PDB file of C-alpha atoms and ligand atoms in Angstrom:
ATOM      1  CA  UNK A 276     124.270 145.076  53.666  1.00  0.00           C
ATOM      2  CA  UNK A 277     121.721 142.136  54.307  1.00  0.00           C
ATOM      3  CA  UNK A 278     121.027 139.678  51.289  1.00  0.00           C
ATOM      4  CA  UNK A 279     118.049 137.552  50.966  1.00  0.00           C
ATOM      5  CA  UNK A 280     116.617 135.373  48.191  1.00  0.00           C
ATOM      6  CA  UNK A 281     119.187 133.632  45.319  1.00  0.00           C
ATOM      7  CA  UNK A 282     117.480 134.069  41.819  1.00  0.00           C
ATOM      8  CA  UNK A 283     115.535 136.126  40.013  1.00  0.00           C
ATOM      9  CA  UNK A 284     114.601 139.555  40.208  1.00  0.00           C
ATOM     10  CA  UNK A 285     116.995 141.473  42.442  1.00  0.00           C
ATOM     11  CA  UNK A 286     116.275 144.767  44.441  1.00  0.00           C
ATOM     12  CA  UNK A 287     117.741 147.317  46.522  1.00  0.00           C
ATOM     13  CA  UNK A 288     116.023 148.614  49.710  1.00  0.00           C
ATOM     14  CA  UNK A 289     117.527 151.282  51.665  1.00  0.00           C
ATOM     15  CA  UNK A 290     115.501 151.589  55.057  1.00  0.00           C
ATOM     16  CA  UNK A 291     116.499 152.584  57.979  1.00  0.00           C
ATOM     17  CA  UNK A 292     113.705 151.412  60.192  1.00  0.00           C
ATOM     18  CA  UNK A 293     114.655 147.941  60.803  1.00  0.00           C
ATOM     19  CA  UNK A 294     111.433 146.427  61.591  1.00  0.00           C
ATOM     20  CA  UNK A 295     109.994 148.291  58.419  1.00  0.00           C
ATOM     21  CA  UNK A 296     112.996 146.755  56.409  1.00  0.00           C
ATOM     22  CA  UNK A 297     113.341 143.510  57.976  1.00  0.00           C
ATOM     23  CA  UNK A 298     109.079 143.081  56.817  1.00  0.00           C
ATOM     24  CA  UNK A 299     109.494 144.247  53.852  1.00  0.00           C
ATOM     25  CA  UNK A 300     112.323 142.354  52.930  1.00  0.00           C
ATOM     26  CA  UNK A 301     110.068 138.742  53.836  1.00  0.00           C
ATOM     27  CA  UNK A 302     107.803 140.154  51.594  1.00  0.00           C
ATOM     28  CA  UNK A 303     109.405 141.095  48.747  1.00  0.00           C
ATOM     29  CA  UNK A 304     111.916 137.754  49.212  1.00  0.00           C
ATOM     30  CA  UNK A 305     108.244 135.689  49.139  1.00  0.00           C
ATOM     31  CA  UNK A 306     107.337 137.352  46.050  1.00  0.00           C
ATOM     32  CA  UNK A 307     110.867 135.922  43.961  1.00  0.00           C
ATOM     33  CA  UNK A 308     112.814 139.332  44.659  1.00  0.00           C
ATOM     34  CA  UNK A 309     116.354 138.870  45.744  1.00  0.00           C
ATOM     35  CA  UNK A 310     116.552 142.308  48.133  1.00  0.00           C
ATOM     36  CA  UNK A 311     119.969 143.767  49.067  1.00  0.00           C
ATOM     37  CA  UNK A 312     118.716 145.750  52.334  1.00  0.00           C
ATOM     38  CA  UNK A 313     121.242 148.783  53.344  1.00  0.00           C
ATOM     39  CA  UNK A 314     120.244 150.440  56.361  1.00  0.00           C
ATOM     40  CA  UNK A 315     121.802 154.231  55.526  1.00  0.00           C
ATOM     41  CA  UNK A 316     121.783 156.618  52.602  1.00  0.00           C
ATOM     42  CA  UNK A 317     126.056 155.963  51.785  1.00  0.00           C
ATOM     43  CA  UNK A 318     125.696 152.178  51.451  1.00  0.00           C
ATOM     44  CA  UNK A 319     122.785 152.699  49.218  1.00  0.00           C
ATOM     45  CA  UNK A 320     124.254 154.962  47.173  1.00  0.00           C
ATOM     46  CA  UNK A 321     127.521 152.535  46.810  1.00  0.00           C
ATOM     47  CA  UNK A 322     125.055 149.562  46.560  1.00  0.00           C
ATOM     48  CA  UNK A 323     122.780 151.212  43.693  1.00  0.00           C
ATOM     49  CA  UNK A 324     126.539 152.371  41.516  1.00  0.00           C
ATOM     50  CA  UNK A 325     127.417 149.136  41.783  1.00  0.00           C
ATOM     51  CA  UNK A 326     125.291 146.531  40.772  1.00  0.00           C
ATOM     52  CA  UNK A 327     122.328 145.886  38.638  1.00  0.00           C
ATOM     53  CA  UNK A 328     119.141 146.106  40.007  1.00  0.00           C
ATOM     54  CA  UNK A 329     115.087 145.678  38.144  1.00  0.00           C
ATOM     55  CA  UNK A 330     114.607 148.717  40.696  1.00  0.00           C
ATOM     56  CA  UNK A 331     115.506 150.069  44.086  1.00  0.00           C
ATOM     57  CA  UNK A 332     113.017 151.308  46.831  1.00  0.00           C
ATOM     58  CA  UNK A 333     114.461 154.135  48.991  1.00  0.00           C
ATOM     59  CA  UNK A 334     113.130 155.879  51.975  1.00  0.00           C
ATOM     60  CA  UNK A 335     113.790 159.849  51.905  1.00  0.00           C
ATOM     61  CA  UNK A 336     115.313 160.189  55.607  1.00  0.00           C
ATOM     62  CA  UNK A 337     118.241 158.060  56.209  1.00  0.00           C
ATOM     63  CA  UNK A 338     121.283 158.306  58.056  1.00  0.00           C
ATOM     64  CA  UNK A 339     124.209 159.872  56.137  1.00  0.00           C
ATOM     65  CA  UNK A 340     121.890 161.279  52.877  1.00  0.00           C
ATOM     66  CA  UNK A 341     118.872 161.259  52.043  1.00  0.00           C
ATOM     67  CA  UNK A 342     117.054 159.010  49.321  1.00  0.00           C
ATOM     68  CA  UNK A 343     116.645 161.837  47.126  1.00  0.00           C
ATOM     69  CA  UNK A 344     120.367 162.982  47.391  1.00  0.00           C
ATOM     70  CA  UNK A 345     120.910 158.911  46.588  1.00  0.00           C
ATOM     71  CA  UNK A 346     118.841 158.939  43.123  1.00  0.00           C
ATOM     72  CA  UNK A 347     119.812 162.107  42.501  1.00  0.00           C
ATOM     73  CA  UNK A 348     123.918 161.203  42.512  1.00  0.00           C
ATOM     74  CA  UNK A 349     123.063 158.051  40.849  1.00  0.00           C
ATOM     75  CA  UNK A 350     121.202 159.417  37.956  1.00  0.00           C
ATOM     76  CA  UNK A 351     124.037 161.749  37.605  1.00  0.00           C
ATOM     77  CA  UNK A 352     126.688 158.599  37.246  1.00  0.00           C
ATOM     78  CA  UNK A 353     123.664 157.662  34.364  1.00  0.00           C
ATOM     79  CA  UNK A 354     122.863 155.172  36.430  1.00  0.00           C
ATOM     80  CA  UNK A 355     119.152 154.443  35.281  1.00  0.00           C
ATOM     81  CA  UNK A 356     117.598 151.974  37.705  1.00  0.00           C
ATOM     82  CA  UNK A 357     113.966 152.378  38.385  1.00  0.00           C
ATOM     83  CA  UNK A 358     113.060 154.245  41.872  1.00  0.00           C
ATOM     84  CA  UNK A 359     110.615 154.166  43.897  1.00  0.00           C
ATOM     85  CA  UNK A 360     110.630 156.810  46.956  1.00  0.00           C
ATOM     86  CA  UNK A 361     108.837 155.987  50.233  1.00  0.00           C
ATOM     87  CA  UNK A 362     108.165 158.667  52.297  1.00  0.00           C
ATOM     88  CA  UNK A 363     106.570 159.200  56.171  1.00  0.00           C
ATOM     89  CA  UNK A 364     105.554 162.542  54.382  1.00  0.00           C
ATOM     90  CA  UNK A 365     102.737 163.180  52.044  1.00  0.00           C
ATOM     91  CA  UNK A 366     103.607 167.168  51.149  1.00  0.00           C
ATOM     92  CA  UNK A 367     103.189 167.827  47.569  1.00  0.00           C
ATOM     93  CA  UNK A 368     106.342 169.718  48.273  1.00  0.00           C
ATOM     94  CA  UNK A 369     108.502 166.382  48.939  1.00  0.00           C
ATOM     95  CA  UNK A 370     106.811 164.903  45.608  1.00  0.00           C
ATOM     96  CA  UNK A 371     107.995 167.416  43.439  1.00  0.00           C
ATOM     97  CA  UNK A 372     111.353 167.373  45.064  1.00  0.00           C
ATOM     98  CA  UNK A 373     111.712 163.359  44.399  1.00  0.00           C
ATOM     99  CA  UNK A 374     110.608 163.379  40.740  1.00  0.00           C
ATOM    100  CA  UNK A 375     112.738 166.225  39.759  1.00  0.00           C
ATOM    101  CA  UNK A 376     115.723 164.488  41.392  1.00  0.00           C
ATOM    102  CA  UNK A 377     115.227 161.473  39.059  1.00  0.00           C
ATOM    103  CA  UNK A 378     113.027 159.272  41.071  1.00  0.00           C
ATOM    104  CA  UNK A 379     110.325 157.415  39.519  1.00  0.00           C
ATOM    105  CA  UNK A 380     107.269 157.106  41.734  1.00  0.00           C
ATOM    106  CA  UNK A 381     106.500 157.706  44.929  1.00  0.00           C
ATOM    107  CA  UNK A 382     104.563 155.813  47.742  1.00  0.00           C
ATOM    108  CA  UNK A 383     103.710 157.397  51.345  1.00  0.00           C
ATOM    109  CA  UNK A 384     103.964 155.348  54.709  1.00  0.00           C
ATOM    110  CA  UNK A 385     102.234 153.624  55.509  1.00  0.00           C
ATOM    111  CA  UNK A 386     101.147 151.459  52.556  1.00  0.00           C
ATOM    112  CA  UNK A 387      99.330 148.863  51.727  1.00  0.00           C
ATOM    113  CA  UNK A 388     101.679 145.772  50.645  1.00  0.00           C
ATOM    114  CA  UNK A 389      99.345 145.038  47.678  1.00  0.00           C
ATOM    115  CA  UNK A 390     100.483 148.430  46.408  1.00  0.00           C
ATOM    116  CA  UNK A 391     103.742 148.512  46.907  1.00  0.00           C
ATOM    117  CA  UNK A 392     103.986 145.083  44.761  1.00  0.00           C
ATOM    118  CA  UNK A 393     101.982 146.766  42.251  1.00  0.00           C
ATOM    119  CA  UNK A 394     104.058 149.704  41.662  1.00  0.00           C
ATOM    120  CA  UNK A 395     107.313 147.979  41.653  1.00  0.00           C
ATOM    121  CA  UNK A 396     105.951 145.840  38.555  1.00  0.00           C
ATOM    122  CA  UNK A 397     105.056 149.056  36.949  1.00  0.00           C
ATOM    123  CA  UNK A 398     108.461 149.798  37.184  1.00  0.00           C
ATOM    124  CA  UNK A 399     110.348 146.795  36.132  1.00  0.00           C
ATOM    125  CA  UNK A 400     107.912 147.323  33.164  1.00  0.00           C
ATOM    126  CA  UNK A 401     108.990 150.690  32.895  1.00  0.00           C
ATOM    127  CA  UNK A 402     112.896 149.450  33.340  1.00  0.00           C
ATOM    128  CA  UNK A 403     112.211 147.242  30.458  1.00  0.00           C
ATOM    129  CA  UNK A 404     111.083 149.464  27.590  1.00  0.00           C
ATOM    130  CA  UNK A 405     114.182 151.857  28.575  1.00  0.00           C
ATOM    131  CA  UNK A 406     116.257 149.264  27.039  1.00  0.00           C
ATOM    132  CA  UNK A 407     114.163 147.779  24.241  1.00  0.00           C
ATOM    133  CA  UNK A 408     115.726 145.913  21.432  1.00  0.00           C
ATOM    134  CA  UNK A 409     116.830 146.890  18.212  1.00  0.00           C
ATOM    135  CA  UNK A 410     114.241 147.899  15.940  1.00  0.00           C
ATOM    136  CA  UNK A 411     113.823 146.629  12.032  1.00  0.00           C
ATOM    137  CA  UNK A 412     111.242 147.597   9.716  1.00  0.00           C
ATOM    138  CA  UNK A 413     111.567 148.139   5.711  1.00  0.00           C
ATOM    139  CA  UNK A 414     115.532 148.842   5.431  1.00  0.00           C
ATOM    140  CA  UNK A 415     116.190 150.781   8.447  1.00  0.00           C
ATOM    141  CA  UNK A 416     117.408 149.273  11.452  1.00  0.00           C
ATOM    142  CA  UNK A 417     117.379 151.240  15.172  1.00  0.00           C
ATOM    143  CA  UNK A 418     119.741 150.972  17.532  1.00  0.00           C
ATOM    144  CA  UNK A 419     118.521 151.651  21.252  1.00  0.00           C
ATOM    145  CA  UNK A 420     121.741 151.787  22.984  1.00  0.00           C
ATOM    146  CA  UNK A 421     123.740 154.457  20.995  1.00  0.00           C
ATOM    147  CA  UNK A 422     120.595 155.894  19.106  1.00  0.00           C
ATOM    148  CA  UNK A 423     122.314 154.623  15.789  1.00  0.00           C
ATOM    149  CA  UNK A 424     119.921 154.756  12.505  1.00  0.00           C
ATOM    150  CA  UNK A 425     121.535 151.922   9.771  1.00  0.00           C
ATOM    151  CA  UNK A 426     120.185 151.102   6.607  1.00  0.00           C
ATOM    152  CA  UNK A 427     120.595 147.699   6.009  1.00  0.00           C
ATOM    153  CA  UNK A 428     121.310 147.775   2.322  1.00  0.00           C
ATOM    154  CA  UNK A 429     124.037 150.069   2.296  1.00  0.00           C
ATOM    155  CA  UNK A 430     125.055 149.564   5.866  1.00  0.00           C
ATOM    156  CA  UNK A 431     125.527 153.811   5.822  1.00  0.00           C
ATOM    157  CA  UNK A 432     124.439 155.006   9.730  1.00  0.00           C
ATOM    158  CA  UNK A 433     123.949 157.955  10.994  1.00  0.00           C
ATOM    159  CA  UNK A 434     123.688 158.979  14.909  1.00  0.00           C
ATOM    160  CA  UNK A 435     120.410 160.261  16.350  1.00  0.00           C
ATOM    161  CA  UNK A 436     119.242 163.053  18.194  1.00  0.00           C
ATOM    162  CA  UNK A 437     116.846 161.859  21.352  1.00  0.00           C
ATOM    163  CA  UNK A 438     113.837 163.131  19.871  1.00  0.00           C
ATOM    164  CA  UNK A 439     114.654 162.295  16.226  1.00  0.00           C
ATOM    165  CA  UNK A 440     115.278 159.144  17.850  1.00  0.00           C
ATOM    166  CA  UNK A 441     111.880 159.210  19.464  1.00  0.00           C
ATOM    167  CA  UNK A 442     110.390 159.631  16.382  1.00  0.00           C
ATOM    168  CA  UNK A 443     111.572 157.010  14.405  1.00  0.00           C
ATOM    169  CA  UNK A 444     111.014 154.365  17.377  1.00  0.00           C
ATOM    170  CA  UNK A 445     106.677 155.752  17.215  1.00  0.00           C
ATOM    171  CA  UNK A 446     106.715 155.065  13.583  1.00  0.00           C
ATOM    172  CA  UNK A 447     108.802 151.523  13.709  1.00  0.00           C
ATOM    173  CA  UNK A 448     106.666 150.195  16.561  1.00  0.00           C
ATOM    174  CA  UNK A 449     103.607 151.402  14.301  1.00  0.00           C
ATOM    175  CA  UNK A 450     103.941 149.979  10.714  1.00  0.00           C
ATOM    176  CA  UNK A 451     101.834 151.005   8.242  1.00  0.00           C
ATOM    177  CA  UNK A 452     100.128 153.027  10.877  1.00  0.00           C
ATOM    178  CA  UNK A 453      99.909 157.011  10.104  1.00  0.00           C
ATOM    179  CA  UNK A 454     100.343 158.994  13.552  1.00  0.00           C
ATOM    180  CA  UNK A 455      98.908 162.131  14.380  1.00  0.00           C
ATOM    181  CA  UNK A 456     101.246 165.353  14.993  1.00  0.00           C
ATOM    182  CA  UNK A 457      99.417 165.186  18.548  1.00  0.00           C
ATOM    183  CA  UNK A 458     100.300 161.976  19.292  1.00  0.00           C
ATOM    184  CA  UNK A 459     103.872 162.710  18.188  1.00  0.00           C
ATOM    185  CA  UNK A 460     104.070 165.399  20.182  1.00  0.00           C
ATOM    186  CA  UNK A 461     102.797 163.372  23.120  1.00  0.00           C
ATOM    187  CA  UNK A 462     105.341 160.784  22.646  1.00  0.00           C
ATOM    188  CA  UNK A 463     107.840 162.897  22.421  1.00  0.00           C
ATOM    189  CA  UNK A 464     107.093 165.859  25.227  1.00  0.00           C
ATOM    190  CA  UNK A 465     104.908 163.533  27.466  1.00  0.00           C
ATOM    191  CA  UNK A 466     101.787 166.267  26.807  1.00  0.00           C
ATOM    192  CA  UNK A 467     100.100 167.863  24.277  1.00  0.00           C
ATOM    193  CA  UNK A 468     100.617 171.006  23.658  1.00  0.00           C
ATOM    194  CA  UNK A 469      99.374 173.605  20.968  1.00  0.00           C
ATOM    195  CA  UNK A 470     102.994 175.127  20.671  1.00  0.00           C
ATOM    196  CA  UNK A 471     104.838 172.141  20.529  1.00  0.00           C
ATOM    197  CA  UNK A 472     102.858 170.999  17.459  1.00  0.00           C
ATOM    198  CA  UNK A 473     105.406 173.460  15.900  1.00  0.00           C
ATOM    199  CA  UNK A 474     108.531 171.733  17.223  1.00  0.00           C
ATOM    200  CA  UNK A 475     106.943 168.266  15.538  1.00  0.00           C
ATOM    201  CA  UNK A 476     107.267 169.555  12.226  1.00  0.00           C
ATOM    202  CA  UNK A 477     110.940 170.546  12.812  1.00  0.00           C
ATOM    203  CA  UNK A 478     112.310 167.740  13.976  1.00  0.00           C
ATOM    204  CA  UNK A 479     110.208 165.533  11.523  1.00  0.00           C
ATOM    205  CA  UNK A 480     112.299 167.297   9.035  1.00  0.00           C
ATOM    206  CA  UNK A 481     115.447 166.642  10.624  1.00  0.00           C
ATOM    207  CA  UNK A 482     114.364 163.089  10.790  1.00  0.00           C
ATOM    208  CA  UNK A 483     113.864 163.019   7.001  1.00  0.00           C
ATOM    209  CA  UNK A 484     117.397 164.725   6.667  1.00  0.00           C
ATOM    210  CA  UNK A 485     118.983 161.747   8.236  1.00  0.00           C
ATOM    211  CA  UNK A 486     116.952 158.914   6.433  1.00  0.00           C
ATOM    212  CA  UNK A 487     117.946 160.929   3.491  1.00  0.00           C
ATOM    213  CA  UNK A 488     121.625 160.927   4.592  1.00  0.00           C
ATOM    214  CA  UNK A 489     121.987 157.219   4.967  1.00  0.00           C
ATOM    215  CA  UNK A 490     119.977 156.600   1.450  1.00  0.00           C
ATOM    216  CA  UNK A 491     117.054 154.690   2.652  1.00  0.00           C
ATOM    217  CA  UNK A 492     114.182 153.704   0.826  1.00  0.00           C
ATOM    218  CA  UNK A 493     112.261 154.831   3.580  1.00  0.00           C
ATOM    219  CA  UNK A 494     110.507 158.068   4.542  1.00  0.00           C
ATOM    220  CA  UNK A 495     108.282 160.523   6.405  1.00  0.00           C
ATOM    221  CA  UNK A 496     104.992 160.968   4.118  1.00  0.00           C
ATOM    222  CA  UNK A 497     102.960 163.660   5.361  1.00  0.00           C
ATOM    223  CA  UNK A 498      98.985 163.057   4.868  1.00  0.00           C
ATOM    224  CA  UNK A 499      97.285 166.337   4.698  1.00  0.00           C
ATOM    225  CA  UNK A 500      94.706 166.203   7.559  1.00  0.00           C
ATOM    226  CA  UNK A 501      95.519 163.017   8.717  1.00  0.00           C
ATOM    227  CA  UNK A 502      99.376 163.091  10.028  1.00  0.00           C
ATOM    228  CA  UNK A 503     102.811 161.465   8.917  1.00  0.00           C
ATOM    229  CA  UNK A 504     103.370 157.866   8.127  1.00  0.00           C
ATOM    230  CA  UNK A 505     106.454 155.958   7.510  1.00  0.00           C
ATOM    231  CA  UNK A 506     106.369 154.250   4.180  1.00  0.00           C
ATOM    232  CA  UNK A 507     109.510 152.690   1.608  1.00  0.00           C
ATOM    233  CA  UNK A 508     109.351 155.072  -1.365  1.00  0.00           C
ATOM    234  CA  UNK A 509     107.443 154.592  -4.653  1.00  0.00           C
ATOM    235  CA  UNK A 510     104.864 152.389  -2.509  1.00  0.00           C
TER     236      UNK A 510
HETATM  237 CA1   CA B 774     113.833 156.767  57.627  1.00  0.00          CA
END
């Protein structure tokens, strides 16, 4: 594995076309990266378990396995570092194939430079909010890493579901702001959808449940027409 850069942001690129890696590595390097280049798809893999990275950049066909069979094994170790797939090929087919596997986005060869800068600070973006702090508001406090809901003046804590977890973030990042079953369920399923408007209402309720459980002051108003809000009781 070649190193370049000492501070700052650090990335893996697995590449196997050396000219391709050995330009992109100057690049990224000029740009405050520090790049770990491996040149085949088993000393990415082992490079990407092992360390931390704001993202990794993998080309599909390497020597060894591929860069899908590399994200793929690595989200299965809940590894969670933001990918981005090149690929020589452009088939819809290859697309589908990289995003179910747990990559991120996707950029076909050849690229402009400008682009491939631009997607990699979408990701670190996207790295970011997946581990966002914990989250006060009223007497509830939410806890990102083990999806624990405390309330502050009993110290009582309950664990989450994902979604009800989901849920509670929306309305904590929104104080005071009353949120539409739509956007809920866009938050939650990524689209809206006319049957999952359903599945909003159930797991609002099993949101309530667990405020109730822990004895907070807080909880899920419903506004006829209008959508849920988050309030502390009796205000
Ligand atoms: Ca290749």
């Amino acid at each position: 594995m070649k190193k370049s850069g000492t501070s700052g942001r650090r990335l893996l690129l697995v590449e196997d076309e050396s000219r391709l890696a050995d330009a992109l590595q100057v690049l990224l390097s000029r740009e405050g990266y520090t790049v770990d280049v491996c040149p085949d798809g088993l000393s990415g893999l082992n490079a990407i378990l092992a360390n931390s990275y704001q993202a990794a950049i993998l080309d599909v066909m390497l020597p060894g396995i591929s860069g899908f069979e590399i994200v793929k094994k690595a989200r299965e170790t809940g590894i969670s570092t933001p990918v981005l797939i090149l690929t020589a090929r452009s088939e819809v087919d290859d697309k589908v194939r990289g995003l179910d596997c747990g990559a991120d986005d996707y950029l076909t060869k050849p690229f402009e430079t400008r682009e491939l800068l631009a997607r990699l600070r979408a990701l670190e973006r996207r790295g970011k909010k997946d581990h966002p702090e914990t989250l006060s508001l009223y007497d509830l406090s939410l806890d990102p890493a083990s999806f624990t809901l405390t309330c502050t003046r009993n110290s009582q804590s309950v664990r989450l579901s994902k979604k009800e977890y989901q849920i509670l973030e929306m309305f904590m990042e929104n104080p005071g702001r009353v949120l539409s079953r739509e956007q809920l369920a866009v938050k939650i399923w990524g689209y809206d959808s006319e049957s999952e408007y359903n599945n909003v209402e159930v797991y609002l309720s099993f949101t309530r449940k667990k405020l109730a459980f822990i004895e907070s002051s807080a909880k899920i108003k419903a506004l006829r027409g209008l959508g849920y809000e988050l309030r502390e009781k009796n205000v």
